[in-house]
Amino acid sequence: MSEKRLRIAIQKSGRLSEGSFELLKKCGLTISRGKDKLFGRVRELPIDVLLLRDDDIPAFVADDACDIGIVGENVFEEERLSETHEAPAKEVMRLGFARCQLKLAAPKGWTFDGALMLEGKRIATSYPALTKAWLAREGVSAHVVTMKGSVEVAPRLKIADAVCDIVSTGATLDANGLAPVAMVFESEALLIRNANAFTSEKQEVFEALLTRIKGVITSRDAKYVMMNAPRAAAPAIAEYLPGADAPTILELAGDSDKVAIHAVCRESVFWDTLEELKKLGASAILVLPIEKMMA
Ligand code: PRT
Ligand code: ZN
């Protein structure tokens, strides 16, 4: 691999890969994959892509095999707490996808009345460092049983009394007779980087990529909102628009009492927002997606 090309590690297939590929695509990057499918080359910028298992990504980035990577915060933090690397990878930014929670869950029959109930109990998890850190914070001494997968079956097999596992919808816990009882860690996809300074060529590519990623993230929830309204209602409407800069207010042709209001809303615009705008006097409300945005 060329020393001049920035190397990014992303998950080959799994819950992070779709979001990672989509992010790179929205940054205007197309990846041509090699025959082995483990290596890809970006056409538009000097970037190479390594497709790995998510668990290997923090170490590949820490060891300089890759410059940057996209990984779940849960995996990143578990690796950081395990202190396996002298110079661990560093977080660059949160990416807002693959959101999930690491939760403590117990058999549904338990009446859980606080973390101290776990004193002396066995807790099965794939995240021993995060689980132990939480137990220490709660002042509880419990036995942590590390499992690579299928953590949710541990109580039924009498390997453990409770589990500490990733939850998204909660369906897996439910199907295994377990209920969440405490939140241990909240996670989303992170962009991480090697701790050492990049060469000037790589730094330039990194900054260009970062600007694009920031543009994608800020425009993701952003909407261009347009509506007509009585001139007198404009200040109240401008105040109400979620995360908007000062809106543009234009007089409507042939009606000096009515104005068109245009604004970029940086936060989600929900149906109840539209209903509220209507109550304030707005009509002909349009909400348009924004494809790209650069500050
Ligand atoms: O093969 P590879 O090692 O790369 O992938 P993997 O199987 O280890 O990981 P993968 O693809 O399942 O998850 C990658 C990352 O996605 C995780 O590290 C989290 O950061 C994030 N993520 C988001 C999730 C989930 N949502 C999720 N629901 N990771 C796992 N799950 C599992 C969970 O372990 C449990 O088995 O889904 C089940 C629970 O889902 P619900 O919806 O039933 O609650
Ligand atoms: Zn994995």
Tab-separated table of C-alpha atoms and ligand atoms in Angstrom:
chain	number	residue	atom	x	y	z
A	1	MET	CA	0.000	0.000	0.000
A	2	SER	CA	1.225	3.459	-0.829
A	3	GLU	CA	2.458	5.607	2.061
A	4	LYS	CA	0.793	8.590	0.484
A	5	ARG	CA	-2.704	7.163	0.507
A	6	LEU	CA	-4.821	7.507	3.633
A	7	ARG	CA	-5.914	4.070	4.879
A	8	ILE	CA	-9.362	3.716	6.400
A	9	ALA	CA	-10.605	0.587	8.182
A	10	ILE	CA	-14.309	-0.195	8.004
A	11	GLN	CA	-16.377	-3.226	8.935
A	12	LYS	CA	-16.559	-5.787	6.129
A	13	SER	CA	-20.112	-6.843	6.845
A	14	GLY	CA	-22.359	-6.318	9.814
A	15	ARG	CA	-24.308	-3.620	11.565
A	16	LEU	CA	-21.674	-0.936	10.957
A	17	SER	CA	-20.856	-1.614	7.330
A	18	GLU	CA	-23.955	-0.260	5.638
A	19	GLY	CA	-23.720	3.050	7.502
A	20	SER	CA	-19.972	3.269	6.846
A	21	PHE	CA	-20.304	2.636	3.088
A	22	GLU	CA	-23.223	5.045	2.893
A	23	LEU	CA	-21.243	7.756	4.668
A	24	LEU	CA	-18.313	7.389	2.258
A	25	LYS	CA	-20.708	7.405	-0.688
A	26	LYS	CA	-22.362	10.596	0.540
A	27	CYS	CA	-18.864	12.085	0.797
A	28	GLY	CA	-18.684	11.564	-2.967
A	29	LEU	CA	-16.349	8.576	-2.758
A	30	THR	CA	-16.689	5.429	-4.855
A	31	ILE	CA	-14.805	2.341	-3.743
A	32	SER	CA	-13.536	-0.170	-6.274
A	33	ARG	CA	-13.009	-3.433	-4.436
A	34	GLY	CA	-10.187	-5.862	-5.146
A	35	LYS	CA	-10.776	-9.527	-5.905
A	36	ASP	CA	-10.208	-10.590	-2.302
A	37	LYS	CA	-12.866	-8.044	-1.245
A	38	LEU	CA	-10.731	-7.117	1.766
A	39	PHE	CA	-9.184	-4.138	0.118
A	40	GLY	CA	-10.727	-1.288	-1.819
A	41	ARG	CA	-9.437	1.800	-3.539
A	42	VAL	CA	-11.235	5.140	-3.610
A	43	ARG	CA	-11.258	6.773	-7.031
A	44	GLU	CA	-11.798	10.407	-6.154
A	45	LEU	CA	-9.258	10.901	-3.330
A	46	PRO	CA	-6.011	9.066	-2.420
A	47	ILE	CA	-7.743	6.786	0.097
A	48	ASP	CA	-7.487	2.992	0.480
A	49	VAL	CA	-10.168	1.030	2.309
A	50	LEU	CA	-9.518	-2.067	4.434
A	51	LEU	CA	-12.530	-4.248	5.156
A	52	LEU	CA	-12.173	-5.915	8.556
A	53	ARG	CA	-14.073	-7.445	11.455
A	54	ASP	CA	-15.200	-4.621	13.710
A	55	ASP	CA	-13.283	-6.000	16.709
A	56	ASP	CA	-9.973	-5.668	14.816
A	57	ILE	CA	-10.485	-2.044	13.809
A	58	PRO	CA	-9.208	-0.256	16.979
A	59	ALA	CA	-6.012	-2.358	16.997
A	60	PHE	CA	-5.366	-1.882	13.260
A	61	VAL	CA	-5.678	1.874	13.733
A	62	ALA	CA	-3.615	1.935	16.962
A	63	ASP	CA	-0.856	-0.156	15.347
A	64	ASP	CA	-0.622	2.128	12.309
A	65	ALA	CA	-1.795	-0.586	9.909
A	66	CYS	CA	-4.584	1.896	9.134
A	67	ASP	CA	-4.659	5.654	9.652
A	68	ILE	CA	-8.336	6.016	10.490
A	69	GLY	CA	-11.317	3.755	11.056
A	70	ILE	CA	-15.041	3.581	11.732
A	71	VAL	CA	-16.011	1.507	14.757
A	72	GLY	CA	-18.709	1.200	17.418
A	73	GLU	CA	-18.012	3.242	20.533
A	74	ASN	CA	-18.665	0.085	22.596
A	75	VAL	CA	-15.807	-1.784	20.881
A	76	PHE	CA	-13.525	1.281	20.964
A	77	GLU	CA	-14.110	1.944	24.663
A	78	GLU	CA	-13.774	-1.740	25.588
A	79	GLU	CA	-10.373	-1.815	23.841
A	80	ARG	CA	-9.306	1.465	25.471
A	81	LEU	CA	-10.242	0.243	28.959
A	82	SER	CA	-8.435	-3.060	28.350
A	83	GLU	CA	-5.211	-1.056	27.816
A	84	THR	CA	-3.838	-3.452	25.206
A	85	HIS	CA	-2.055	-0.646	23.331
A	86	GLU	CA	0.506	1.852	24.537
A	87	ALA	CA	-0.782	4.503	22.149
A	88	PRO	CA	-4.433	3.648	21.582
A	89	ALA	CA	-6.395	5.064	18.674
A	90	LYS	CA	-8.074	8.414	19.323
A	91	GLU	CA	-11.675	9.439	18.793
A	92	VAL	CA	-12.135	12.031	16.043
A	93	MET	CA	-15.900	12.402	15.897
A	94	ARG	CA	-19.242	10.742	16.505
A	95	LEU	CA	-21.000	9.677	13.335
A	96	GLY	CA	-24.606	9.320	14.470
A	97	PHE	CA	-25.416	5.825	13.176
A	98	ALA	CA	-25.367	2.240	14.580
A	99	ARG	CA	-26.765	3.593	17.833
A	100	CYS	CA	-27.211	0.954	20.548
A	101	GLN	CA	-26.952	0.532	24.295
A	102	LEU	CA	-25.000	-1.830	26.497
A	103	LYS	CA	-27.498	-2.836	29.165
A	104	LEU	CA	-27.586	-5.013	32.184
A	105	ALA	CA	-30.425	-7.486	31.867
A	106	ALA	CA	-31.844	-9.985	34.319
A	107	PRO	CA	-34.423	-12.804	34.139
A	108	LYS	CA	-37.918	-11.306	33.939
A	109	GLY	CA	-38.876	-12.757	37.343
A	110	TRP	CA	-36.371	-10.552	39.217
A	111	THR	CA	-37.634	-7.494	41.059
A	112	PHE	CA	-34.632	-5.323	40.469
A	113	ASP	CA	-34.195	-2.660	43.120
A	114	GLY	CA	-30.740	-1.321	42.381
A	115	ALA	CA	-27.248	-2.358	41.370
A	116	LEU	CA	-26.442	-3.775	44.820
A	117	MET	CA	-28.717	-6.713	43.970
A	118	LEU	CA	-25.878	-7.888	41.722
A	119	GLU	CA	-23.460	-8.312	44.623
A	120	GLY	CA	-21.790	-11.740	44.299
A	121	LYS	CA	-23.770	-12.590	41.137
A	122	ARG	CA	-22.338	-13.889	37.836
A	123	ILE	CA	-22.741	-11.554	34.858
A	124	ALA	CA	-22.112	-12.833	31.317
A	125	THR	CA	-20.865	-10.314	28.736
A	126	SER	CA	-18.715	-9.776	25.641
A	127	TYR	CA	-17.685	-6.435	27.158
A	128	PRO	CA	-15.879	-7.333	30.428
A	129	ALA	CA	-13.959	-4.054	30.769
A	130	LEU	CA	-17.042	-1.845	30.291
A	131	THR	CA	-19.054	-4.080	32.628
A	132	LYS	CA	-16.357	-4.064	35.337
A	133	ALA	CA	-15.999	-0.270	35.073
A	134	TRP	CA	-19.759	0.127	35.587
A	135	LEU	CA	-19.795	-2.319	38.533
A	136	ALA	CA	-16.911	-0.406	40.122
A	137	ARG	CA	-18.788	2.897	39.679
A	138	GLU	CA	-21.834	1.353	41.345
A	139	GLY	CA	-19.692	-0.070	44.163
A	140	VAL	CA	-20.760	-3.651	43.407
A	141	SER	CA	-18.536	-6.710	43.495
A	142	ALA	CA	-19.739	-9.351	41.009
A	143	HIS	CA	-18.173	-12.104	38.861
A	144	VAL	CA	-17.847	-11.169	35.205
A	145	VAL	CA	-18.039	-14.166	32.828
A	146	THR	CA	-16.624	-13.282	29.394
A	147	MET	CA	-18.386	-14.812	26.392
A	148	LYS	CA	-17.669	-14.169	22.695
A	149	GLY	CA	-21.292	-14.387	21.616
A	150	SER	CA	-24.784	-15.729	22.477
A	151	VAL	CA	-24.568	-13.945	25.806
A	152	GLU	CA	-28.354	-13.874	26.092
A	153	VAL	CA	-28.581	-17.646	26.605
A	154	ALA	CA	-26.186	-17.665	29.602
A	155	PRO	CA	-28.845	-17.388	32.357
A	156	ARG	CA	-30.911	-20.226	30.847
A	157	LEU	CA	-27.798	-22.416	30.703
A	158	LYS	CA	-27.033	-21.433	34.320
A	159	ILE	CA	-23.659	-20.055	33.256
A	160	ALA	CA	-24.621	-16.681	34.700
A	161	ASP	CA	-27.352	-14.980	36.739
A	162	ALA	CA	-27.588	-11.869	34.571
A	163	VAL	CA	-26.106	-10.499	31.343
A	164	CYS	CA	-24.597	-7.253	30.118
A	165	ASP	CA	-25.268	-7.071	26.383
A	166	ILE	CA	-25.896	-4.775	23.437
A	167	VAL	CA	-29.547	-3.904	23.023
A	168	SER	CA	-31.185	-2.201	20.108
A	169	THR	CA	-34.918	-2.964	19.990
A	170	GLY	CA	-34.868	-5.275	23.034
A	171	ALA	CA	-36.414	-8.177	21.060
A	172	THR	CA	-33.455	-10.524	21.656
A	173	LEU	CA	-33.578	-10.033	25.433
A	174	ASP	CA	-37.339	-10.490	25.438
A	175	ALA	CA	-37.160	-13.707	23.420
A	176	ASN	CA	-34.735	-15.086	25.996
A	177	GLY	CA	-36.837	-14.263	29.041
A	178	LEU	CA	-34.664	-11.309	30.049
A	179	ALA	CA	-35.517	-7.683	30.795
A	180	PRO	CA	-33.157	-4.689	30.845
A	181	VAL	CA	-32.551	-3.348	34.354
A	182	ALA	CA	-29.751	-0.792	33.988
A	183	MET	CA	-27.988	1.245	31.311
A	184	VAL	CA	-24.236	0.628	31.244
A	185	PHE	CA	-23.032	2.418	28.102
A	186	GLU	CA	-24.544	4.262	25.141
A	187	SER	CA	-22.863	3.795	21.789
A	188	GLU	CA	-22.821	5.011	18.205
A	189	ALA	CA	-20.370	4.721	15.312
A	190	LEU	CA	-17.144	6.695	15.807
A	191	LEU	CA	-14.460	7.929	13.463
A	192	ILE	CA	-11.110	7.106	15.065
A	193	ARG	CA	-7.502	7.843	14.093
A	194	ASN	CA	-3.974	6.759	14.825
A	195	ALA	CA	-2.388	8.739	17.679
A	196	ASN	CA	0.696	9.793	15.654
A	197	ALA	CA	0.835	12.825	13.371
A	198	PHE	CA	0.150	12.040	9.697
A	199	THR	CA	2.547	12.935	6.904
A	200	SER	CA	1.599	16.227	5.255
A	201	GLU	CA	0.099	14.391	2.245
A	202	LYS	CA	-2.079	12.218	4.454
A	203	GLN	CA	-3.028	15.141	6.684
A	204	GLU	CA	-4.320	17.001	3.638
A	205	VAL	CA	-6.472	14.047	2.542
A	206	PHE	CA	-7.670	13.507	6.117
A	207	GLU	CA	-8.784	17.114	6.422
A	208	ALA	CA	-10.562	17.001	3.064
A	209	LEU	CA	-12.404	13.835	4.120
A	210	LEU	CA	-13.276	15.325	7.517
A	211	THR	CA	-14.771	18.444	5.920
A	212	ARG	CA	-16.940	16.224	3.725
A	213	ILE	CA	-18.007	14.004	6.644
A	214	LYS	CA	-18.960	17.062	8.696
A	215	GLY	CA	-20.950	18.345	5.728
A	216	VAL	CA	-22.804	15.035	5.423
A	217	ILE	CA	-23.565	14.894	9.141
A	218	THR	CA	-24.800	18.482	9.417
A	219	SER	CA	-26.983	18.143	6.327
A	220	ARG	CA	-28.406	14.754	7.421
A	221	ASP	CA	-31.141	16.162	9.660
A	222	ALA	CA	-31.158	19.589	8.043
A	223	LYS	CA	-34.115	20.622	5.914
A	224	TYR	CA	-34.926	23.648	3.791
A	225	VAL	CA	-38.319	24.877	4.965
A	226	MET	CA	-40.524	27.276	2.996
A	227	MET	CA	-43.965	28.640	3.806
A	228	ASN	CA	-46.256	31.607	3.381
A	229	ALA	CA	-47.564	33.524	6.384
A	230	PRO	CA	-49.162	36.792	7.442
A	231	ARG	CA	-46.371	39.369	7.928
A	232	ALA	CA	-47.403	39.811	11.589
A	233	ALA	CA	-46.862	36.089	12.278
A	234	ALA	CA	-43.286	36.042	10.895
A	235	PRO	CA	-41.440	36.776	14.180
A	236	ALA	CA	-43.284	33.993	16.055
A	237	ILE	CA	-42.674	31.539	13.188
A	238	ALA	CA	-38.962	32.463	12.970
A	239	GLU	CA	-38.691	31.840	16.706
A	240	TYR	CA	-40.353	28.429	16.398
A	241	LEU	CA	-38.305	26.938	13.521
A	242	PRO	CA	-36.035	24.174	14.951
A	243	GLY	CA	-32.321	25.004	14.832
A	244	ALA	CA	-32.727	27.682	12.146
A	245	ASP	CA	-30.480	30.647	11.432
A	246	ALA	CA	-32.226	33.971	10.697
A	247	PRO	CA	-34.788	33.121	7.992
A	248	THR	CA	-35.186	34.939	4.687
A	249	ILE	CA	-38.470	36.856	4.597
A	250	LEU	CA	-39.799	38.001	1.217
A	251	GLU	CA	-42.939	39.946	0.427
A	252	LEU	CA	-45.444	38.040	-1.698
A	253	ALA	CA	-46.229	39.668	-5.045
A	254	GLY	CA	-49.532	41.543	-4.931
A	255	ASP	CA	-50.093	41.083	-1.182
A	256	SER	CA	-48.056	43.285	1.130
A	257	ASP	CA	-49.598	41.687	4.229
A	258	LYS	CA	-48.229	38.249	3.350
A	259	VAL	CA	-44.646	37.018	3.273
A	260	ALA	CA	-42.747	33.916	2.185
A	261	ILE	CA	-40.440	32.558	4.889
A	262	HIS	CA	-37.415	30.417	3.893
A	263	ALA	CA	-35.085	28.843	6.439
A	264	VAL	CA	-32.515	26.083	6.883
A	265	CYS	CA	-33.523	24.027	9.927
A	266	ARG	CA	-30.589	22.113	11.352
A	267	GLU	CA	-32.721	19.884	13.539
A	268	SER	CA	-35.393	17.348	12.555
A	269	VAL	CA	-38.648	18.823	11.325
A	270	PHE	CA	-41.477	16.573	12.512
A	271	TRP	CA	-45.175	16.548	11.669
A	272	ASP	CA	-45.999	18.258	14.974
A	273	THR	CA	-43.600	21.070	14.012
A	274	LEU	CA	-45.657	21.608	10.828
A	275	GLU	CA	-48.906	21.524	12.803
A	276	GLU	CA	-47.526	24.154	15.179
A	277	LEU	CA	-46.416	26.348	12.243
A	278	LYS	CA	-49.911	26.086	10.780
A	279	LYS	CA	-51.407	27.187	14.099
A	280	LEU	CA	-49.092	30.213	14.008
A	281	GLY	CA	-50.600	31.186	10.643
A	282	ALA	CA	-48.319	29.494	8.106
A	283	SER	CA	-49.730	27.957	4.908
A	284	ALA	CA	-48.295	26.138	1.854
A	285	ILE	CA	-45.508	24.693	4.034
A	286	LEU	CA	-42.789	22.811	2.121
A	287	VAL	CA	-39.973	20.789	3.728
A	288	LEU	CA	-37.155	19.913	1.337
A	289	PRO	CA	-34.098	17.703	1.900
A	290	ILE	CA	-30.671	19.306	1.656
A	291	GLU	CA	-28.183	17.249	-0.278
A	292	LYS	CA	-24.945	18.988	0.619
A	293	MET	CA	-23.929	21.713	3.019
A	294	MET	CA	-20.611	23.392	3.734
A	295	ALA	CA	-20.116	26.080	6.345
B	1	PRT	O1	-18.262	-9.891	12.069
B	1	PRT	P1	-17.926	-8.736	12.938
B	1	PRT	O2	-17.078	-9.093	14.132
B	1	PRT	O3	-17.363	-7.588	12.144
B	1	PRT	O4	-19.341	-8.177	13.496
B	1	PRT	P2	-20.093	-8.441	14.880
B	1	PRT	O5	-21.063	-9.535	14.661
B	1	PRT	O6	-19.147	-8.524	16.021
B	1	PRT	O7	-20.832	-7.053	15.104
B	1	PRT	P3	-22.218	-6.532	14.533
B	1	PRT	O8	-22.127	-6.315	13.055
B	1	PRT	O9	-23.358	-7.298	15.078
B	1	PRT	O10	-22.240	-5.099	15.271
B	1	PRT	C1	-21.283	-4.134	15.011
B	1	PRT	C2	-21.553	-2.933	15.893
B	1	PRT	O11	-22.865	-2.422	15.625
B	1	PRT	C3	-21.579	-3.195	17.387
B	1	PRT	O12	-20.291	-3.218	17.961
B	1	PRT	C4	-22.397	-2.025	17.910
B	1	PRT	O13	-21.581	-0.877	18.006
B	1	PRT	C5	-23.388	-1.761	16.785
B	1	PRT	N1	-24.761	-2.309	17.025
B	1	PRT	C6	-25.899	-1.608	16.830
B	1	PRT	C7	-25.111	-3.528	17.443
B	1	PRT	C8	-26.509	-3.574	17.509
B	1	PRT	N2	-26.960	-2.357	17.116
B	1	PRT	C9	-27.166	-4.803	17.928
B	1	PRT	N3	-28.395	-4.829	17.996
B	1	PRT	N4	-24.379	-4.624	17.747
B	1	PRT	C10	-24.997	-5.762	18.104
B	1	PRT	N5	-26.340	-5.893	18.214
B	1	PRT	C11	-26.852	-7.264	18.593
B	1	PRT	C12	-26.740	-7.564	20.088
B	1	PRT	O14	-25.487	-8.102	20.395
B	1	PRT	C13	-27.845	-8.590	20.305
B	1	PRT	O15	-27.447	-9.880	19.936
B	1	PRT	O16	-28.201	-7.408	18.289
B	1	PRT	C14	-28.882	-8.117	19.313
B	1	PRT	C15	-29.850	-7.240	20.021
B	1	PRT	O17	-30.679	-6.576	19.123
B	1	PRT	P4	-32.198	-6.301	19.523
B	1	PRT	O18	-32.718	-5.399	18.420
B	1	PRT	O19	-32.915	-7.607	19.581
B	1	PRT	O20	-32.208	-5.584	20.863
B	2	ZN	ZN	-17.243	-8.317	15.979
